[in-house]
Amino acid sequence: MLQHLSIENYALIKELQIDFSKGFSVITGETGAGKSIILGALGLILGQRADSQSLLDKETKCVIEGVFDISSLNLSSFFAENDLDEDAKCILRREITPNGKSRAFINDTPVSLLQMKTLGESLVDIHSQHKTLSLSESSFQLDLLNLFAKAQNTLQNYSRTFAIYCETQKQLEQLRQDEQESKRNQDYFQFLFNELQEAQLENDNQEALESELSLQTHAETIKTTLQQVNGVLDGNEICVLQQLNFVKSQLQKIQNHHKTVGELNERLNSAFFELKDIVSELNHFEEGIEFSPELQEQLSKKLNKIYHLQQKHQVSSLEDLLAIEADLESKLQNIAGFETQIIAKEKESQELEKQLLELSSELTAQRKKAALEIEGKIKPVLSALGMPNGLLKIRMEPLPHFSSTGKDKISFLFSANLGNSPDEIIKVASGGELSRLMLAIKSLITENTLLPTIIFDEIDSGVSGEISLKVADIMSKMSKNMQVIAITHLPQIAAKASSHFKVYKQDIEQKTVSSIKKLADEERIREIATMLSSENPTEAALKTAKELMTNSL
């Protein structure tokens, strides 16, 4: 329930404080006094978008704060999910700076506008003349029917299942598209994979193959050169090794005469043995060279195949070709697995369809029962509101497919006059009839809603006389189950309220501002009398106002 509303620097309001109580409260005042401004300010702390143009003083920020008693509401999950402190008193605050920036707070913790709006939808139902027009909208009609049917839990389960079903259908469609696309490429992938696999690249070393081919290609030259080199090093009496051996022996004769000669001879000795080892390896290498035209052709073909594949796949190494081969193999395996995935996803989809059918059937049954109850219960309410022949029919038609709200198409059909068949509300209801019809429906769902506060913004438009008394009675009855606040021009409704606030304008410091005050009983009588007659009510108007007040007690 809304307990307190504070408004600073908003529209025509410089500063305003309002304490609300339980039951039925009304707000009255002349046209343009600022009644709807208060409602607009309240809307801001319920999550509506802000506009810096609405600031009274363009140099100062606007602050709007509302205090709500939420002790009887089950909102723990909201506060837990949003990591917010929960208390019996909940404070919503909105700040708007001159540059247009807006900040929202719940219990002094900064929150997003969406979080504030979500909480606000659980606290207050603001019903304006504009909202009355939504009664002709199918989605609004369905929401009303669900509320009366107490179908929220079933609808929540259905919506959750429907969301999963839609995602499953999306995944299934994607799998089918991927399968078709893959099958179009399957033959090409298979050709590329087979070509790489036939090349048997996994045991090859490109550098070694290239070295071996070079050896085979130049085998004769290499062998001849090695033989010549070996001849020079160790092939005759004047070969390098023989000459080096002679030098060693000569130095050995004189090495005892000088230390340097001995050191050089040792180095020469090391060089001799190193050269001898080189000669041995050259001989071994030369003896191992055997030219094979067949091997040369094999190596040439193998490398040409590798070069061709590298050019074809635009890579430069054998490792890259092996990676491409592995990727193609994976793709071919995935193509083969699409059918299994599709079968599994189709089975999942069918199971979800079965669940949706059960839940939608349950929703339909709940709605049909509620529709019959509404049709029966609303008739006497419409009669009390001056439409004795008023008739509301709720038509339910099955949809050919699942929707986000079930398989039902809902239409509210209305007739205000005897002999006229019920038709779509937008076609047959006048503005006044639409307001009364909405009030009648709202009165029926009062016990079914968890919202603690409902605000009527001049819903009594087009209503007068005896009917206005009936409207007042219905609002008063609703206030037994929830807090009702009505902005009204009708004295009959004002007289029925337990609390009465008056909005008025006054000039302060060269500015016109709006203010509000809670009226005492004598002030209420004069205000109601003014509403009945004029600014200076007559004695008759005052008497009538007093009678209205007395009869409302």
Coordinates of C-alpha atoms in Angstrom, one line a residue:
M1 CA 0.0 0.0 0.0
L2 CA 1.2 3.5 -0.8
Q3 CA 1.7 5.4 2.5
H4 CA 3.6 8.5 1.6
L5 CA 4.4 10.4 -1.6
S6 CA 7.0 13.2 -1.7
I7 CA 7.5 15.4 -4.8
E8 CA 10.1 18.1 -5.3
N9 CA 10.5 20.4 -8.4
Y10 CA 8.2 18.5 -10.8
A11 CA 6.0 20.3 -13.3
L12 CA 4.0 22.8 -11.3
I13 CA 4.9 21.3 -8.0
K14 CA 7.7 23.0 -6.0
E15 CA 7.4 20.7 -2.9
L16 CA 4.6 18.4 -1.9
Q17 CA 4.1 15.8 0.8
I18 CA 1.1 13.4 0.9
D19 CA 0.3 10.8 3.5
F20 CA -2.2 8.1 2.3
S21 CA -4.2 5.7 4.4
K22 CA -5.9 2.5 3.8
G23 CA -9.4 2.3 2.3
F24 CA -10.8 4.8 -0.2
S25 CA -9.2 8.1 -0.9
V26 CA -10.1 10.8 -3.5
I27 CA -8.2 13.7 -5.0
T28 CA -10.2 16.6 -6.3
G29 CA -9.5 20.1 -7.7
E30 CA -10.2 22.3 -10.6
T31 CA -9.1 21.4 -14.1
G32 CA -5.5 22.2 -14.5
A33 CA -4.8 22.4 -10.8
G34 CA -2.3 19.6 -11.0
K35 CA -4.1 16.3 -10.2
S36 CA -2.7 14.5 -13.1
I37 CA 0.7 15.9 -12.4
I38 CA 0.7 14.0 -9.1
L39 CA -0.2 10.9 -11.0
G40 CA 2.6 11.5 -13.5
A41 CA 5.1 11.9 -10.6
L42 CA 3.9 8.6 -9.1
G43 CA 4.4 7.0 -12.5
L44 CA 8.1 8.0 -12.4
I45 CA 8.8 6.0 -9.3
L46 CA 6.9 3.1 -10.9
G47 CA 9.3 3.0 -13.8
Q48 CA 8.0 5.3 -16.4
R49 CA 10.5 7.3 -18.5
A50 CA 11.5 10.8 -17.4
D51 CA 11.9 14.1 -19.2
S52 CA 14.0 17.0 -18.0
Q53 CA 11.5 19.4 -19.5
S54 CA 9.1 18.5 -16.7
L55 CA 11.3 20.2 -14.1
L56 CA 9.8 23.3 -12.5
D57 CA 13.2 24.9 -11.8
K58 CA 15.4 24.0 -14.8
E59 CA 18.6 24.5 -12.6
T60 CA 17.6 22.1 -9.8
K61 CA 17.1 18.3 -9.8
C62 CA 13.7 16.8 -9.3
V63 CA 13.3 14.2 -6.5
I64 CA 10.2 12.0 -6.2
E65 CA 9.9 9.4 -3.4
G66 CA 7.2 6.9 -2.4
V67 CA 7.0 4.8 0.7
F68 CA 5.1 1.5 0.4
D69 CA 4.0 -1.0 3.0
I70 CA 4.8 -4.3 1.5
S71 CA 4.6 -6.4 4.6
S72 CA 1.7 -8.4 3.3
L73 CA 3.1 -9.0 -0.1
N74 CA 5.3 -12.0 -1.1
L75 CA 8.1 -10.1 -2.9
S76 CA 11.1 -11.9 -1.3
S77 CA 12.1 -13.5 -4.6
F78 CA 12.3 -10.1 -6.3
F79 CA 14.6 -8.7 -3.6
A80 CA 16.7 -11.8 -3.5
E81 CA 17.1 -12.1 -7.3
N82 CA 18.1 -8.4 -7.5
D83 CA 20.3 -8.4 -4.5
L84 CA 18.3 -5.8 -2.7
D85 CA 17.6 -5.2 1.0
E86 CA 14.0 -6.1 1.9
D87 CA 12.0 -4.4 4.6
A88 CA 8.3 -4.1 5.6
K89 CA 8.6 -0.5 4.3
C90 CA 9.9 -0.1 0.7
I91 CA 11.1 3.2 -0.5
L92 CA 11.2 4.0 -4.2
R93 CA 13.0 7.2 -5.3
R94 CA 13.6 8.8 -8.6
E95 CA 16.0 11.7 -9.3
I96 CA 16.0 13.7 -12.6
T97 CA 18.9 16.2 -13.2
P98 CA 18.6 19.3 -15.3
N99 CA 20.7 17.7 -18.0
G100 CA 18.1 15.0 -18.4
K101 CA 19.9 12.2 -16.5
S102 CA 17.7 10.0 -14.4
R103 CA 18.6 7.8 -11.4
A104 CA 16.4 5.2 -9.7
F105 CA 16.7 3.8 -6.2
I106 CA 15.0 1.0 -4.2
N107 CA 15.6 1.3 -0.5
D108 CA 18.5 3.7 -1.3
T109 CA 20.2 1.1 -3.6
P110 CA 20.7 2.3 -7.2
V111 CA 18.7 0.1 -9.7
S112 CA 17.8 0.0 -13.3
L113 CA 14.6 1.5 -14.6
L114 CA 13.5 -2.1 -15.6
Q115 CA 14.0 -3.3 -12.0
M116 CA 12.0 -0.3 -10.7
K117 CA 9.2 -1.0 -13.3
T118 CA 9.1 -4.7 -12.4
L119 CA 8.6 -3.9 -8.7
G120 CA 6.1 -1.1 -9.5
E121 CA 3.9 -3.5 -11.4
S122 CA 3.5 -5.5 -8.2
L123 CA 2.6 -2.4 -6.1
V124 CA 0.2 -0.2 -8.0
D125 CA -2.4 -0.5 -10.8
I126 CA -2.9 2.9 -12.4
H127 CA -6.1 3.0 -14.3
S128 CA -6.6 6.1 -16.5
Q129 CA -9.1 7.1 -19.2
H130 CA -6.5 6.1 -21.8
K131 CA -6.1 2.7 -20.2
T132 CA -9.9 2.2 -20.5
L133 CA -9.4 2.0 -24.3
S134 CA -7.1 -1.0 -23.8
L135 CA -10.2 -2.9 -22.8
S136 CA -10.9 -3.4 -26.5
E137 CA -7.4 -5.0 -27.0
S138 CA -7.3 -8.8 -27.1
S139 CA -4.1 -9.0 -25.0
F140 CA -5.6 -6.9 -22.3
Q141 CA -8.8 -9.0 -22.3
L142 CA -6.7 -12.1 -22.0
D143 CA -4.7 -10.7 -19.1
L144 CA -8.0 -9.8 -17.3
L145 CA -9.4 -13.3 -17.9
N146 CA -6.2 -15.0 -16.7
L147 CA -6.2 -12.8 -13.5
F148 CA -9.8 -13.7 -12.8
A149 CA -9.1 -17.4 -13.5
K150 CA -6.1 -17.4 -11.1
A151 CA -4.2 -19.0 -14.0
Q152 CA -0.9 -17.3 -13.3
N153 CA 0.9 -20.4 -12.2
T154 CA -0.3 -22.5 -15.1
L155 CA 0.5 -19.7 -17.5
Q156 CA 3.9 -19.3 -16.0
N157 CA 4.6 -23.0 -16.5
Y158 CA 3.2 -22.9 -20.0
S159 CA 5.3 -19.8 -20.9
R160 CA 8.4 -21.4 -19.6
T161 CA 7.8 -24.6 -21.6
F162 CA 6.8 -22.6 -24.7
A163 CA 10.1 -20.6 -24.5
I164 CA 12.1 -23.9 -24.4
Y165 CA 9.9 -25.3 -27.2
C166 CA 10.6 -22.3 -29.4
E167 CA 14.4 -22.6 -28.8
T168 CA 14.2 -26.3 -29.5
Q169 CA 12.4 -25.6 -32.8
K170 CA 15.0 -23.0 -33.7
Q171 CA 17.8 -25.5 -33.0
L172 CA 16.0 -28.2 -35.0
E173 CA 15.6 -25.9 -38.0
Q174 CA 19.3 -24.9 -37.7
L175 CA 20.3 -28.6 -37.6
R176 CA 18.3 -29.3 -40.7
Q177 CA 19.8 -26.4 -42.5
D178 CA 23.3 -27.4 -41.5
E179 CA 22.6 -30.9 -42.6
Q180 CA 21.4 -29.8 -46.0
E181 CA 24.4 -27.4 -46.4
S182 CA 26.7 -30.2 -45.3
K183 CA 25.2 -32.7 -47.7
R184 CA 25.7 -30.3 -50.5
N185 CA 29.4 -30.2 -49.6
Q186 CA 29.7 -33.8 -48.6
D187 CA 31.0 -35.1 -52.0
Y188 CA 33.5 -32.3 -52.3
F189 CA 34.7 -32.8 -48.7
Q190 CA 35.0 -36.6 -49.3
F191 CA 37.0 -36.0 -52.5
L192 CA 39.5 -33.7 -50.7
F193 CA 39.8 -36.1 -47.7
N194 CA 40.4 -39.1 -49.9
E195 CA 43.0 -37.2 -51.9
L196 CA 44.9 -36.3 -48.8
Q197 CA 44.5 -39.7 -47.2
E198 CA 45.8 -41.5 -50.4
A199 CA 48.9 -39.3 -50.3
Q200 CA 49.7 -41.0 -46.9
L201 CA 51.4 -37.9 -45.5
E202 CA 51.4 -38.8 -41.8
N203 CA 54.7 -40.7 -42.0
D204 CA 56.5 -38.3 -44.3
N205 CA 59.2 -35.7 -43.6
Q206 CA 59.2 -33.1 -46.4
E207 CA 62.7 -31.9 -45.6
A208 CA 64.1 -35.4 -45.6
L209 CA 62.4 -36.3 -48.9
E210 CA 63.7 -33.2 -50.5
S211 CA 67.3 -34.0 -49.3
E212 CA 67.1 -37.6 -50.5
L213 CA 65.8 -36.5 -54.0
S214 CA 68.6 -34.0 -54.3
L215 CA 71.1 -36.8 -53.5
Q216 CA 69.6 -39.1 -56.1
T217 CA 69.5 -36.4 -58.7
H218 CA 73.2 -35.5 -58.3
A219 CA 74.4 -39.0 -57.2
E220 CA 77.0 -39.4 -60.0
T221 CA 78.5 -35.9 -59.5
I222 CA 78.6 -36.4 -55.7
K223 CA 80.2 -39.9 -55.9
T224 CA 82.9 -38.7 -58.5
T225 CA 83.7 -35.6 -56.4
L226 CA 84.0 -37.7 -53.2
Q227 CA 86.3 -40.2 -54.9
Q228 CA 88.6 -37.3 -56.1
V229 CA 88.6 -35.7 -52.6
N230 CA 89.4 -39.1 -51.0
G231 CA 92.3 -39.6 -53.5
V232 CA 93.8 -36.2 -52.6
L233 CA 93.4 -36.9 -48.8
D234 CA 94.4 -40.5 -48.6
G235 CA 94.8 -42.1 -52.0
N236 CA 98.5 -42.1 -52.9
E237 CA 102.1 -41.6 -51.5
I238 CA 101.9 -37.8 -51.7
C239 CA 98.3 -37.5 -50.3
V240 CA 97.5 -35.0 -47.6
L241 CA 97.6 -37.6 -44.8
Q242 CA 101.0 -38.9 -45.9
Q243 CA 102.4 -35.4 -46.1
L244 CA 100.9 -34.4 -42.8
N245 CA 102.4 -37.6 -41.2
F246 CA 105.8 -36.6 -42.6
V247 CA 105.4 -33.1 -41.0
K248 CA 104.6 -34.6 -37.7
S249 CA 107.6 -36.8 -37.7
Q250 CA 109.9 -33.9 -38.5
L251 CA 108.5 -31.7 -35.8
Q252 CA 108.8 -34.6 -33.3
K253 CA 112.5 -34.6 -33.8
I254 CA 112.9 -31.0 -32.7
Q255 CA 110.0 -30.6 -30.2
N256 CA 112.3 -31.3 -27.2
H257 CA 114.3 -28.2 -28.1
H258 CA 111.5 -25.7 -27.7
K259 CA 108.2 -25.8 -26.0
T260 CA 106.4 -24.0 -28.8
V261 CA 107.2 -26.7 -31.3
G262 CA 105.8 -29.3 -28.9
E263 CA 102.6 -27.5 -28.6
L264 CA 102.2 -27.0 -32.3
N265 CA 103.0 -30.6 -32.9
E266 CA 100.2 -31.6 -30.5
R267 CA 97.8 -29.4 -32.4
L268 CA 99.0 -30.9 -35.7
N269 CA 98.5 -34.4 -34.3
S270 CA 94.9 -33.5 -33.3
A271 CA 94.3 -32.2 -36.8
F272 CA 95.8 -35.3 -38.3
F273 CA 93.4 -37.6 -36.5
E274 CA 90.5 -35.3 -37.2
L275 CA 91.3 -35.3 -40.9
K276 CA 91.7 -39.1 -40.8
D277 CA 88.3 -39.4 -39.3
I278 CA 86.8 -37.1 -42.0
V279 CA 88.4 -39.3 -44.6
S280 CA 86.8 -42.3 -43.1
E281 CA 83.4 -40.7 -43.1
L282 CA 83.8 -39.5 -46.7
N283 CA 84.7 -43.0 -47.7
H284 CA 81.7 -44.5 -45.9
F285 CA 79.4 -41.8 -47.4
E286 CA 80.8 -42.4 -50.9
E287 CA 80.4 -46.2 -50.6
G288 CA 76.8 -45.8 -49.5
I289 CA 75.8 -43.7 -52.5
E290 CA 73.8 -45.9 -54.9
F291 CA 71.9 -44.3 -57.7
S292 CA 68.4 -45.7 -58.2
P293 CA 66.3 -44.4 -61.0
E294 CA 63.2 -46.1 -59.4
L295 CA 63.8 -44.4 -56.1
Q296 CA 64.4 -41.0 -57.8
E297 CA 61.1 -41.4 -59.6
Q298 CA 59.3 -42.3 -56.4
L299 CA 60.7 -39.4 -54.5
S300 CA 59.9 -37.0 -57.3
K301 CA 56.3 -38.2 -57.5
K302 CA 55.9 -38.0 -53.8
L303 CA 57.2 -34.5 -53.5
N304 CA 55.3 -33.3 -56.6
K305 CA 52.1 -34.7 -54.9
I306 CA 52.9 -32.7 -51.7
Y307 CA 53.7 -29.5 -53.7
H308 CA 50.4 -29.9 -55.6
L309 CA 48.4 -30.4 -52.4
Q310 CA 50.1 -27.4 -50.7
Q311 CA 49.4 -25.2 -53.7
K312 CA 45.8 -26.5 -53.9
H313 CA 45.1 -25.8 -50.2
Q314 CA 47.2 -22.7 -50.1
V315 CA 49.5 -23.8 -47.3
S316 CA 53.3 -24.2 -47.1
S317 CA 53.9 -27.1 -44.8
L318 CA 53.2 -30.8 -44.4
E319 CA 51.7 -30.1 -40.9
D320 CA 49.2 -27.7 -42.5
L321 CA 48.0 -30.4 -44.9
L322 CA 47.7 -32.9 -42.0
A323 CA 45.6 -30.4 -40.1
I324 CA 43.3 -29.9 -43.1
E325 CA 42.9 -33.7 -43.5
A326 CA 41.9 -33.9 -39.8
D327 CA 39.4 -31.1 -40.2
L328 CA 37.8 -32.7 -43.3
E329 CA 37.5 -36.0 -41.4
S330 CA 35.8 -34.1 -38.5
K331 CA 33.3 -32.5 -41.0
L332 CA 32.5 -35.8 -42.6
Q333 CA 31.8 -37.3 -39.2
N334 CA 29.6 -34.4 -38.2
I335 CA 27.6 -34.8 -41.4
A336 CA 27.1 -38.5 -40.5
G337 CA 26.0 -37.4 -37.0
F338 CA 23.4 -34.8 -38.1
E339 CA 20.7 -37.5 -38.6
T340 CA 21.2 -38.7 -35.0
Q341 CA 21.1 -35.2 -33.7
I342 CA 17.9 -34.4 -35.7
I343 CA 16.1 -37.5 -34.5
A344 CA 17.0 -36.7 -30.8
K345 CA 15.9 -33.0 -31.2
E346 CA 12.7 -34.1 -32.9
K347 CA 11.9 -36.4 -30.0
E348 CA 12.6 -33.6 -27.6
S349 CA 10.3 -31.3 -29.6
Q350 CA 7.5 -33.8 -29.6
E351 CA 7.8 -34.2 -25.8
L352 CA 7.6 -30.5 -25.4
E353 CA 4.6 -30.3 -27.7
K354 CA 2.9 -32.9 -25.5
Q355 CA 3.6 -30.8 -22.4
L356 CA 2.3 -27.7 -24.1
L357 CA -0.9 -29.4 -25.2
E358 CA -1.5 -30.5 -21.6
L359 CA -0.8 -27.0 -20.2
S360 CA -2.7 -25.2 -22.9
S361 CA -5.7 -27.5 -22.3
E362 CA -5.5 -26.7 -18.6
L363 CA -5.4 -23.0 -19.4
T364 CA -8.4 -23.3 -21.7
A365 CA -10.4 -25.1 -19.0
Q366 CA -9.5 -22.4 -16.4
R367 CA -10.4 -19.6 -18.8
K368 CA -13.7 -21.2 -19.8
K369 CA -14.7 -21.5 -16.2
A370 CA -13.7 -18.0 -15.4
A371 CA -15.4 -16.6 -18.5
L372 CA -18.8 -18.1 -17.4
E373 CA -18.3 -16.7 -13.9
I374 CA -17.5 -13.2 -15.3
E375 CA -20.5 -13.3 -17.6
G376 CA -22.8 -14.2 -14.7
K377 CA -21.3 -11.9 -12.0
I378 CA -20.9 -8.8 -14.2
K379 CA -24.5 -8.5 -15.2
P380 CA -25.9 -7.2 -11.9
V381 CA -22.9 -4.9 -11.6
L382 CA -23.6 -3.4 -15.0
S383 CA -27.3 -3.1 -14.0
A384 CA -26.2 -1.2 -10.9
L385 CA -24.1 1.1 -13.1
G386 CA -27.1 2.1 -15.2
M387 CA -27.0 -0.6 -17.8
P388 CA -29.8 -3.0 -16.9
N389 CA -29.6 -4.6 -20.2
G390 CA -25.8 -4.7 -20.3
L391 CA -24.4 -8.0 -21.5
L392 CA -20.8 -9.2 -21.7
K393 CA -19.9 -12.3 -23.6
I394 CA -16.4 -13.8 -23.7
R395 CA -15.8 -15.7 -26.9
M396 CA -13.0 -18.2 -26.9
E397 CA -11.7 -19.7 -30.1
P398 CA -9.0 -22.2 -30.5
L399 CA -5.8 -21.1 -32.3
P400 CA -4.4 -23.4 -35.0
H401 CA -0.9 -23.3 -33.3
F402 CA 0.7 -22.7 -29.9
S403 CA 1.2 -19.0 -29.0
S404 CA 3.1 -17.5 -26.1
T405 CA -0.2 -17.4 -24.0
G406 CA -1.7 -20.8 -25.0
K407 CA -4.0 -21.9 -27.8
D408 CA -7.0 -19.5 -27.1
K409 CA -8.1 -16.4 -28.9
I410 CA -10.1 -14.2 -26.5
S411 CA -12.7 -11.6 -27.6
F412 CA -14.9 -9.6 -25.2
L413 CA -18.2 -8.9 -26.8
F414 CA -20.5 -6.3 -25.3
S415 CA -24.1 -5.0 -25.7
A416 CA -25.6 -2.2 -23.6
N417 CA -29.1 -2.3 -25.0
L418 CA -31.8 -4.9 -25.2
G419 CA -32.2 -6.6 -28.6
N420 CA -28.7 -5.8 -29.7
S421 CA -26.4 -8.8 -30.2
P422 CA -23.1 -8.5 -28.4
D423 CA -20.3 -7.2 -30.6
E424 CA -16.6 -6.1 -30.3
I425 CA -16.4 -3.5 -27.5
I426 CA -14.6 -0.9 -29.7
K427 CA -17.5 -1.0 -32.1
V428 CA -20.5 -0.7 -29.7
A429 CA -19.4 0.9 -26.4
S430 CA -19.5 4.7 -25.8
G431 CA -16.9 6.4 -23.7
G432 CA -19.1 6.3 -20.6
E433 CA -20.1 2.7 -21.2
L434 CA -16.5 1.7 -21.6
S435 CA -15.5 3.4 -18.3
R436 CA -18.4 1.7 -16.5
L437 CA -17.6 -1.7 -18.1
M438 CA -14.0 -1.4 -17.1
L439 CA -14.9 -0.5 -13.5
A440 CA -17.3 -3.5 -13.4
I441 CA -14.6 -5.8 -14.5
K442 CA -12.0 -4.3 -12.1
S443 CA -14.5 -4.7 -9.2
L444 CA -14.8 -8.4 -10.0
I445 CA -11.1 -9.1 -10.1
T446 CA -10.3 -7.2 -6.9
E447 CA -10.3 -10.3 -4.8
N448 CA -8.2 -12.1 -7.3
T449 CA -5.4 -9.6 -7.6
L450 CA -2.4 -9.3 -5.3
L451 CA -1.9 -5.7 -6.1
P452 CA -2.4 -3.6 -2.9
T453 CA -3.2 -0.3 -4.6
I454 CA -5.4 0.7 -7.5
I455 CA -5.6 4.3 -8.7
F456 CA -8.5 5.5 -10.9
D457 CA -7.7 8.6 -12.9
E458 CA -11.1 10.2 -13.9
I459 CA -12.5 6.8 -14.9
D460 CA -15.9 8.3 -14.0
S461 CA -15.8 10.4 -17.2
G462 CA -19.2 10.5 -18.8
V463 CA -20.9 9.4 -15.6
S464 CA -23.3 11.5 -13.6
G465 CA -26.4 11.5 -11.3
E466 CA -27.5 8.2 -9.8
I467 CA -24.9 6.2 -11.7
S468 CA -22.1 8.2 -10.0
L469 CA -23.4 7.0 -6.6
K470 CA -23.2 3.4 -7.9
V471 CA -19.7 4.0 -9.1
A472 CA -18.8 5.4 -5.7
D473 CA -20.3 2.3 -4.0
I474 CA -18.3 0.0 -6.2
M475 CA -15.1 1.9 -5.4
S476 CA -15.9 1.8 -1.8
K477 CA -16.5 -1.9 -1.9
M478 CA -13.2 -2.5 -3.7
S479 CA -11.4 -0.5 -0.9
K480 CA -12.3 -3.2 1.6
N481 CA -9.8 -5.5 -0.1
M482 CA -7.2 -3.0 -1.4
Q483 CA -6.2 0.7 -1.2
V484 CA -8.3 2.7 -3.7
I485 CA -7.3 6.2 -4.8
A486 CA -9.6 8.1 -7.2
I487 CA -9.0 11.3 -9.0
T488 CA -12.5 12.6 -9.7
H489 CA -14.8 15.5 -10.6
L490 CA -17.9 13.9 -9.2
P491 CA -19.1 15.0 -5.7
Q492 CA -20.9 11.7 -5.2
I493 CA -17.6 9.8 -5.4
A494 CA -15.8 12.4 -3.3
A495 CA -18.4 12.1 -0.6
K496 CA -17.9 8.3 -0.4
A497 CA -14.2 8.4 0.3
S498 CA -12.7 8.0 3.8
S499 CA -9.9 10.5 2.9
H500 CA -10.2 13.6 0.7
F501 CA -7.3 15.6 -0.8
K502 CA -7.7 18.8 -2.7
V503 CA -5.2 20.0 -5.3
Y504 CA -5.0 23.7 -5.9
K505 CA -2.8 26.3 -7.5
Q506 CA -1.3 29.4 -6.0
D507 CA 1.2 32.1 -7.1
I508 CA 4.5 32.0 -5.2
E509 CA 7.6 34.1 -6.1
Q510 CA 6.3 35.0 -9.5
K511 CA 5.5 31.4 -10.3
T512 CA 2.3 29.4 -10.3
V513 CA 2.7 26.2 -8.3
S514 CA 0.4 23.3 -7.3
S515 CA -0.2 22.3 -3.7
I516 CA -2.3 19.7 -2.0
K517 CA -4.0 19.4 1.4
K518 CA -6.0 16.8 3.2
L519 CA -9.4 18.2 4.0
A520 CA -11.1 18.1 7.3
D521 CA -14.9 17.2 7.5
E522 CA -16.1 20.9 7.2
E523 CA -13.6 21.5 4.4
R524 CA -14.8 18.4 2.6
I525 CA -18.4 19.6 2.8
R526 CA -17.5 23.0 1.2
E527 CA -15.3 21.3 -1.5
I528 CA -18.2 18.9 -2.4
A529 CA -20.6 21.8 -2.4
T530 CA -18.3 23.6 -4.8
M531 CA -18.2 20.6 -7.0
L532 CA -22.0 20.6 -7.0
S533 CA -22.4 24.2 -7.8
S534 CA -19.7 26.8 -8.1
E535 CA -16.7 28.5 -6.3
N536 CA -19.2 30.2 -3.9
P537 CA -21.6 27.3 -3.1
T538 CA -25.1 28.1 -2.1
E539 CA -26.7 27.0 1.2
A540 CA -28.6 24.4 -0.8
A541 CA -25.4 23.1 -2.3
L542 CA -23.8 23.0 1.2
K543 CA -26.9 21.1 2.5
T544 CA -26.7 18.6 -0.3
A545 CA -23.0 18.1 0.3
K546 CA -23.6 17.5 3.9
E547 CA -26.3 15.0 3.1
L548 CA -24.0 13.2 0.7
M549 CA -21.3 13.0 3.4
T550 CA -23.8 11.8 6.0
N551 CA -25.3 9.1 3.7
S552 CA -21.8 7.9 2.8
L553 CA -20.9 7.2 6.5

